[in-house]
mmCIF file of C-alpha atoms in Angstrom:
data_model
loop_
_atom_site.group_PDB
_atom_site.id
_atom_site.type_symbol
_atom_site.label_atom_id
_atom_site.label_comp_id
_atom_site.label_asym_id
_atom_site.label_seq_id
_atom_site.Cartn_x
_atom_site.Cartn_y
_atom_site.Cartn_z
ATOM 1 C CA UNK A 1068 0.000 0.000 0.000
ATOM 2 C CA UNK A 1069 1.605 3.357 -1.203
ATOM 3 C CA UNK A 1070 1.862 5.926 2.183
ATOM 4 C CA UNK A 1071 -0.644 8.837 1.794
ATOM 5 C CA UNK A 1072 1.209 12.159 0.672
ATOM 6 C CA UNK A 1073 0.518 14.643 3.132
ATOM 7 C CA UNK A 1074 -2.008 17.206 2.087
ATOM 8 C CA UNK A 1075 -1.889 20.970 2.929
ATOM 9 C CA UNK A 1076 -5.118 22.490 5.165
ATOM 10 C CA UNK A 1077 -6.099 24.784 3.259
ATOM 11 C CA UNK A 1078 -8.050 27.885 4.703
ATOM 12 C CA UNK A 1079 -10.177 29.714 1.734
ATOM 13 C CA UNK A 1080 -11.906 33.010 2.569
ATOM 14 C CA UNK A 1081 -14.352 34.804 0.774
ATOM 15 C CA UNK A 1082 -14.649 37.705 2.739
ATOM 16 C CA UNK A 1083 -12.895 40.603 3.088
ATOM 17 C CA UNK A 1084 -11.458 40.423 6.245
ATOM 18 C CA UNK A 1085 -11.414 36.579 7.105
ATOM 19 C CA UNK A 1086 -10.199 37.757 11.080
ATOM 20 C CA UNK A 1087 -13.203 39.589 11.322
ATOM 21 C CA UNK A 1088 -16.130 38.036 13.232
ATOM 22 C CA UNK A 1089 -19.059 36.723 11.081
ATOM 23 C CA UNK A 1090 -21.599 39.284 11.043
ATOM 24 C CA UNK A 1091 -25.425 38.348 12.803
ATOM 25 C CA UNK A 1092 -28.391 38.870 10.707
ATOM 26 C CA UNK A 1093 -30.989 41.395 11.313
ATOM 27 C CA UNK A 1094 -33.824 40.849 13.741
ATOM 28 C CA UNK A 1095 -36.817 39.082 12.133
ATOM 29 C CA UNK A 1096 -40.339 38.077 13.200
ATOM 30 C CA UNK A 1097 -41.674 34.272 13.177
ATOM 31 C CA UNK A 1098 -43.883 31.760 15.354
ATOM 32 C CA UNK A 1099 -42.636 29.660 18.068
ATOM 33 C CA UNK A 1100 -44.217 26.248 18.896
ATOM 34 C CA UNK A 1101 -42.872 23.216 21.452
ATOM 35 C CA UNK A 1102 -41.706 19.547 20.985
ATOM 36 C CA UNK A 1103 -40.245 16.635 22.431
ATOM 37 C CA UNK A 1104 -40.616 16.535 26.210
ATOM 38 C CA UNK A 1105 -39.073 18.036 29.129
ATOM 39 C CA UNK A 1106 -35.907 15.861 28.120
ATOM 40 C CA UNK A 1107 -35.756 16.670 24.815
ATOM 41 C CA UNK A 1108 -35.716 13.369 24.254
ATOM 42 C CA UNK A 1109 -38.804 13.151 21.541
ATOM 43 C CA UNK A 1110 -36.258 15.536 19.511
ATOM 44 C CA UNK A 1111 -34.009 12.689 18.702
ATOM 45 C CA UNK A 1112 -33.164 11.758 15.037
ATOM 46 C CA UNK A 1113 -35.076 14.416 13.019
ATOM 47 C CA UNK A 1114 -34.582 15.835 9.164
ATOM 48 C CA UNK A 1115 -30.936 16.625 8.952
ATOM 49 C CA UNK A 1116 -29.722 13.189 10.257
ATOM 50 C CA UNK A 1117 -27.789 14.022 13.237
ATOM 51 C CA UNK A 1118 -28.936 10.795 15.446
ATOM 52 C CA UNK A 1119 -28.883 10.904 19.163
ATOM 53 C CA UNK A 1120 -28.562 14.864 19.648
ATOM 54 C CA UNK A 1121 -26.767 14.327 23.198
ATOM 55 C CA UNK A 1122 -24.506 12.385 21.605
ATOM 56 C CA UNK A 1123 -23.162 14.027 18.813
ATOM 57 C CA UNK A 1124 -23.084 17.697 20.746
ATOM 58 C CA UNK A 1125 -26.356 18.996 19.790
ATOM 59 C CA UNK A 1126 -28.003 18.929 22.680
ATOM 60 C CA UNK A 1127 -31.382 19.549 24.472
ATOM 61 C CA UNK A 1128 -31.571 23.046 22.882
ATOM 62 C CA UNK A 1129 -32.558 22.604 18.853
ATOM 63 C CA UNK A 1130 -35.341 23.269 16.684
ATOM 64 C CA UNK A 1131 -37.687 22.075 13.594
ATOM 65 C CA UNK A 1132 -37.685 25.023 10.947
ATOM 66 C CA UNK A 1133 -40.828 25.246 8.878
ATOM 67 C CA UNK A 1134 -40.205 24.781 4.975
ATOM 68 C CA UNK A 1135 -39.366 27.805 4.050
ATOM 69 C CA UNK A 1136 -36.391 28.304 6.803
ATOM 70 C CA UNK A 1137 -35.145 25.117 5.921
ATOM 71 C CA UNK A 1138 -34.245 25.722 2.729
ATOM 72 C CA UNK A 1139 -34.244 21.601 1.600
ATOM 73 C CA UNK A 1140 -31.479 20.249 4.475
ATOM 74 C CA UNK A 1141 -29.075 23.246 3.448
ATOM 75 C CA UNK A 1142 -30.193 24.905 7.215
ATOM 76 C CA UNK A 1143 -28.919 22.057 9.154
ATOM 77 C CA UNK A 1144 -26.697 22.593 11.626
ATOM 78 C CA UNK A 1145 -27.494 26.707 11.895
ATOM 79 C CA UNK A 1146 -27.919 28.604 15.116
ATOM 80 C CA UNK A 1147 -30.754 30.744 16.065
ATOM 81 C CA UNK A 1148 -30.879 33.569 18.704
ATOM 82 C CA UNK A 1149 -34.671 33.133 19.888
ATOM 83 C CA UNK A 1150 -36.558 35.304 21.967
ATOM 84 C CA UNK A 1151 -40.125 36.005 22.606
ATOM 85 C CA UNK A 1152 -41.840 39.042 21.046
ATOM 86 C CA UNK A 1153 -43.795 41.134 24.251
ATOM 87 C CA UNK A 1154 -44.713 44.013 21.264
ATOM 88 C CA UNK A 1155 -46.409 41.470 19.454
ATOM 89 C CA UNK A 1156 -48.543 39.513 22.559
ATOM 90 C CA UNK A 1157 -46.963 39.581 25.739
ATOM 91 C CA UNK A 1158 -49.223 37.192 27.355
ATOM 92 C CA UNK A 1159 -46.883 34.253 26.850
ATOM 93 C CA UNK A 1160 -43.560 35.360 27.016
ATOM 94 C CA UNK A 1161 -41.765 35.013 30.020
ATOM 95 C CA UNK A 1162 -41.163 37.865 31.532
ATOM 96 C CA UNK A 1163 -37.258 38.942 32.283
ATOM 97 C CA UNK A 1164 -36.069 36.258 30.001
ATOM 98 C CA UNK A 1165 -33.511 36.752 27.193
ATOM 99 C CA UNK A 1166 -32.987 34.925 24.138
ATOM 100 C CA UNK A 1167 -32.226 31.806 23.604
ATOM 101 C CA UNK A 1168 -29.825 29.865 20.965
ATOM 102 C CA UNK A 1169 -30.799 26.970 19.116
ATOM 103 C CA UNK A 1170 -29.328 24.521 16.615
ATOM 104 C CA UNK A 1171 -31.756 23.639 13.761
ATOM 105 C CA UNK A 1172 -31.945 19.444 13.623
ATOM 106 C CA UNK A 1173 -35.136 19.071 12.142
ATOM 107 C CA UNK A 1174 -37.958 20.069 9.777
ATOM 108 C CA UNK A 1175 -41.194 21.063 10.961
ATOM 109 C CA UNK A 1176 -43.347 19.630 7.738
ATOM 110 C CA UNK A 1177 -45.912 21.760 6.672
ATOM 111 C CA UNK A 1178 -49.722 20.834 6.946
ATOM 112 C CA UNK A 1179 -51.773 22.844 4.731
ATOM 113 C CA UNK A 1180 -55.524 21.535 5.434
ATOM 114 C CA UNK A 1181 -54.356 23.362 8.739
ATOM 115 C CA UNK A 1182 -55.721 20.809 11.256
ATOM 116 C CA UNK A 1183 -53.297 18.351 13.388
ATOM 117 C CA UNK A 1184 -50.605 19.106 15.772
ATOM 118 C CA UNK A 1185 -48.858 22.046 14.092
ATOM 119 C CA UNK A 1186 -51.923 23.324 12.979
ATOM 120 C CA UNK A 1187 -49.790 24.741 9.520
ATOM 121 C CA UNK A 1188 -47.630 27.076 11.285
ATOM 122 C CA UNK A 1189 -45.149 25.136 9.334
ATOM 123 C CA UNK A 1190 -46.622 26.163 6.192
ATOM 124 C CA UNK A 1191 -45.119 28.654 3.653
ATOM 125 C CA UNK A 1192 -44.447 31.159 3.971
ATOM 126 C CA UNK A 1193 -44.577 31.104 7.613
ATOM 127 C CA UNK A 1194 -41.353 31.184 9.651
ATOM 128 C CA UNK A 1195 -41.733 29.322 12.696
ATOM 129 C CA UNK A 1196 -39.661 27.110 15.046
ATOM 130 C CA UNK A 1197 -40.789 24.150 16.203
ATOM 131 C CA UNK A 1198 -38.765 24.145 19.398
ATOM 132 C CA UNK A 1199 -37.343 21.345 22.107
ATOM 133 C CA UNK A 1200 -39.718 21.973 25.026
ATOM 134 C CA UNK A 1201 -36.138 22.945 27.389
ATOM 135 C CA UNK A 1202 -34.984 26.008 25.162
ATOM 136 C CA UNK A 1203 -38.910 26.959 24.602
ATOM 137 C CA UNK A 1204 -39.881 27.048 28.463
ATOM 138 C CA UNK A 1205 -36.751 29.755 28.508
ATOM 139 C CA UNK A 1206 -38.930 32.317 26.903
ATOM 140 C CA UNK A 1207 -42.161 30.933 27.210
ATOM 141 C CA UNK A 1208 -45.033 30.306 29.254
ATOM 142 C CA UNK A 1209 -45.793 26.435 29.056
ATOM 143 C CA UNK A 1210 -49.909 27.398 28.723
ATOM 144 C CA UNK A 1211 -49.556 29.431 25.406
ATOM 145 C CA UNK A 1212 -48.096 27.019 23.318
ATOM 146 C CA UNK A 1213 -47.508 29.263 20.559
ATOM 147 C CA UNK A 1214 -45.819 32.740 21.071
ATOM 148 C CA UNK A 1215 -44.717 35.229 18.780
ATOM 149 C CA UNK A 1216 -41.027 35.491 18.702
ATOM 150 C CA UNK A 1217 -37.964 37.672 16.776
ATOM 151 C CA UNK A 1218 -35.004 35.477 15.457
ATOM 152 C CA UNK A 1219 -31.657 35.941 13.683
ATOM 153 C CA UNK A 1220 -28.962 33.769 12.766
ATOM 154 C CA UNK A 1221 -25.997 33.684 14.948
ATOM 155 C CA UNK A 1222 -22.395 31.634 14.965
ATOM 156 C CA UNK A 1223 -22.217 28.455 16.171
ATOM 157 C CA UNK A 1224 -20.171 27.552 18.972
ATOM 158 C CA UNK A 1225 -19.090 23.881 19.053
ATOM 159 C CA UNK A 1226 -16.625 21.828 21.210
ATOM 160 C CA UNK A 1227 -13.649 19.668 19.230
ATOM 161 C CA UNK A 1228 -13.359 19.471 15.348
ATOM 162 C CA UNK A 1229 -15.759 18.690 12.547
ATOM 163 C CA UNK A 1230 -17.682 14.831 12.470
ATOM 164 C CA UNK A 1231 -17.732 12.373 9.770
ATOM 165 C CA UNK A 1232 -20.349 9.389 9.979
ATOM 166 C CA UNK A 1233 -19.553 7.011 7.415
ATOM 167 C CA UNK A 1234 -22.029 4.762 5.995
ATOM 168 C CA UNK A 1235 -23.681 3.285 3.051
ATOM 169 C CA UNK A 1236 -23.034 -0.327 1.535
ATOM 170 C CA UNK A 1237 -19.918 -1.378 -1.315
ATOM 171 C CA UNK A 1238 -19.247 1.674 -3.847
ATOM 172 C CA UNK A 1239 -21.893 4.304 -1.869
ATOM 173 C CA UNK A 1240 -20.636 6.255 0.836
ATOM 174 C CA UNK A 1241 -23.094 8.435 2.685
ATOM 175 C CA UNK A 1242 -21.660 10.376 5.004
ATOM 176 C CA UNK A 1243 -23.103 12.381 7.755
ATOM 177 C CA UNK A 1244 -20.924 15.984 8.635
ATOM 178 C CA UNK A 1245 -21.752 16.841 11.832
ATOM 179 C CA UNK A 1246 -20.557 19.342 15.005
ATOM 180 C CA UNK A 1247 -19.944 22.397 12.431
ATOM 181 C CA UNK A 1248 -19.446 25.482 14.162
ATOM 182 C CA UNK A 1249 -19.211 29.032 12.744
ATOM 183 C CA UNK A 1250 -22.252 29.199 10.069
ATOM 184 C CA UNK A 1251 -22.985 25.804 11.235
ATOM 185 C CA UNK A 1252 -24.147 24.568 7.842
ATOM 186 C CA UNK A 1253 -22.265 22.518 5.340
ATOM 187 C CA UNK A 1254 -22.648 24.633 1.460
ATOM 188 C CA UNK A 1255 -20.123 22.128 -0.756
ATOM 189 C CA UNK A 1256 -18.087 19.214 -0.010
ATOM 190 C CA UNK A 1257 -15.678 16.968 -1.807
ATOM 191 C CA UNK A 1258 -13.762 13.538 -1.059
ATOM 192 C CA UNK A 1259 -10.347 12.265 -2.032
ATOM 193 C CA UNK A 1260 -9.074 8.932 -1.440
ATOM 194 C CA UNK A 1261 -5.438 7.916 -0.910
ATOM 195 C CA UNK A 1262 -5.113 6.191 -4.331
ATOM 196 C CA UNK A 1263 -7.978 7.944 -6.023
ATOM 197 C CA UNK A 1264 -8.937 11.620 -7.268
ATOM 198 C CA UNK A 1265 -10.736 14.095 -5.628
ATOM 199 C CA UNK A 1266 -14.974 13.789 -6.692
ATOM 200 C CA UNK A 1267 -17.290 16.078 -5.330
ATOM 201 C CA UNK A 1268 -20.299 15.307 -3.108
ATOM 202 C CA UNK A 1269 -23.934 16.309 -3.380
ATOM 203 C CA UNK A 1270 -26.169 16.230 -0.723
ATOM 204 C CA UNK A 1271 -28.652 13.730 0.195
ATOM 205 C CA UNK A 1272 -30.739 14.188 2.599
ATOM 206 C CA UNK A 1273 -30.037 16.947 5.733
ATOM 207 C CA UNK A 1274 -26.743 16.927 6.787
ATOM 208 C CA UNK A 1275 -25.683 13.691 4.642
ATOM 209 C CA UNK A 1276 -23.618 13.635 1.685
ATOM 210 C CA UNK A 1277 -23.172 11.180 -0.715
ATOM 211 C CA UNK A 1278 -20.522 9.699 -3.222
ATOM 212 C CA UNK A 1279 -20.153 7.107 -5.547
ATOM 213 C CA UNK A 1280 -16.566 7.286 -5.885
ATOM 214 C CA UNK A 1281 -15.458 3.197 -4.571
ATOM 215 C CA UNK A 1282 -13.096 4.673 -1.970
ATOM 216 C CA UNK A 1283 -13.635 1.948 0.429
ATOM 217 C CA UNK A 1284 -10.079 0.586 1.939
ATOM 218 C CA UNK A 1285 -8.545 3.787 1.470
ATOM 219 C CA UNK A 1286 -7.484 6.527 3.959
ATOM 220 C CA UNK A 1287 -9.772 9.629 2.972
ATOM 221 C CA UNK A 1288 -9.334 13.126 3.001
ATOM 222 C CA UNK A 1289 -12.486 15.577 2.730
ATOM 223 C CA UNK A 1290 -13.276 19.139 1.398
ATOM 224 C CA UNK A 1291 -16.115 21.416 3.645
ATOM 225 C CA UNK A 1292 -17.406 24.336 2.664
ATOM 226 C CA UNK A 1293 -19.608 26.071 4.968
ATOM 227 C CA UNK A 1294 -22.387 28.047 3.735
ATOM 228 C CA UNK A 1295 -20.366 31.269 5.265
ATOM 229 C CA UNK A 1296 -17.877 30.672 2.465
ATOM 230 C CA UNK A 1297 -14.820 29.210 4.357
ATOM 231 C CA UNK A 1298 -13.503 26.093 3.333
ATOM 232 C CA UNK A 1299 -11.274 23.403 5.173
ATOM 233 C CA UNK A 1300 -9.472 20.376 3.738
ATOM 234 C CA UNK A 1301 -9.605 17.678 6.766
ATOM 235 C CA UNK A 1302 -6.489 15.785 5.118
ATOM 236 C CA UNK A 1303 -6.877 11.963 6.005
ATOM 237 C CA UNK A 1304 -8.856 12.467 8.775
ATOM 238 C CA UNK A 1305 -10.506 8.824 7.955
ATOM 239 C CA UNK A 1306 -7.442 5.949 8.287
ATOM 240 C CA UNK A 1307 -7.456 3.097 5.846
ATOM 241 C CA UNK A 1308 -9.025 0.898 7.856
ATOM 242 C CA UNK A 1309 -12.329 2.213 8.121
ATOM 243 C CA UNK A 1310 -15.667 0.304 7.794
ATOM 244 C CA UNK A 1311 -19.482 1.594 7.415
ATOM 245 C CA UNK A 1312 -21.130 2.978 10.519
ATOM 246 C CA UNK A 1313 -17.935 4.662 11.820
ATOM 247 C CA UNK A 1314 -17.457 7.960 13.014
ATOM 248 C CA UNK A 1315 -13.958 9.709 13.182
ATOM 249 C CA UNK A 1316 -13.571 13.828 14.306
ATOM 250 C CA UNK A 1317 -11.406 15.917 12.936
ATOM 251 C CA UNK A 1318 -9.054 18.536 14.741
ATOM 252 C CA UNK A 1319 -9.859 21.458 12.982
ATOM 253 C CA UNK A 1320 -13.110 23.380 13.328
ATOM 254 C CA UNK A 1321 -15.051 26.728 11.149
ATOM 255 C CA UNK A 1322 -14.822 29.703 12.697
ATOM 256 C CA UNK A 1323 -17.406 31.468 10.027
#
């Protein structure tokens, strides 16, 4: 087996100043609704793939975007600054509270006969947040079970590098990349195996990509693009020896 060449990490900004801090959008208004039980735990799995949300960082605060914040899987993994809008109806919103930050890990489908349990807040071109029950009851009163609320994207904070979830059967490789921080959502990818050119990827379904490139028993280097416009090369962060339904974490992380 030839030794993998060692690749450079490359570091590609499309902004003027890459130092500077990633800029939060305006102030917007939307719907807020509540899921998943006081655990959080009916929030597991969802839309954009991520699995267990405890255990791959996520955590008890995340959300379901309706359709039209969703954008088809390409909002997965983007943090949202929450809080409840008093100007609006202040009947609901708990009073003193601040705003609180959510990951989106789901889609909130919509319903348009308007009947059933989100009663087509999800519907376009409503933007609404179908939120864990934990990060709702921070700006909520549990008895309105809708409030008004203002939003705007925010950076993501993460801990440790970037997540790869391999799986997928012979010559298809889905993989799953997970724990992005900075935009928080994946725009482009590619993958290069040791003995094989670089192919690009194309989204799936969420937060999976897929290939058909038949790089299985090779060490594998991937290409991220976030949807803020930096891009990372995570040079053989998957060894040779890999096999479907493995996970492997990179050491370097987006900042925007």
């Amino acid at each position: 087996m030839e030794t993998p060449k060692p690749l450079a990490v490359v570091f590609l900004a499309v902004v003027a100043l890459a130092a500077a801090p990633p800029a939060v959008d305006a102030w917007s208004r939307g719907t807020a609704t509540f899921y998943g039980g006081g655990d959080a735990s009916g929030t597991m799995g969802g839309a954009c793939g991520y699995g267990n949300l405890y255990a791959t960082g996520y955590g008890q605060y995340t959300a379901a975007l309706s359709q039209v914040l969703y954008n088809d899987g390409a909002s997965c993994g983007q943090c949202y600054q929450i809080s409840c809008d008093p100007q609006t109806d202040a009947r609901w919103c708990r009073q003193g509270a601040g705003p609180v930050t959510v990951s989106a890990t789901n889609l909130c489908p919509p319903n348009y006969a308007y009947s059933g349990s989100n009663g087509g807040w999800c519907n376009p071109p409503r933007a609404h947040f179908d939120m864990s029950q934990p990060a709702w009851l921070k700006i909520g009163i549990y008895q309105g079970g809708i409030i008004p609320v203002l939003y705007q994207r925010v950076p993501c904070v993460k801990q440790g590098g970037v997540r790869f979830t391999i799986t997928g059967f012979n010559h298809y490789e889905l993989v799953l990349i997970s724990n992005v921080a900075g935009s928080g959502s994946v725009a482009s990818a590619w993958v290069q195996g040791a003995n094989t050119n670089r192919v690009p990827m194309s989204r799936n379904w969420g937060a999976n990509w897929q290939s058909l490139a038949g790089i299985a028993g090779q060490a594998l280097t991937f290409g991220v693009t976030s949807t803020g416009g930096q891009s990372i090369v995570f040079p053989y962060v998957v060894p040779q020896n890999w096999v479907f339904g493995m996970s492997f974490t990179s050491n370097l992380q987006f900042s925007y």
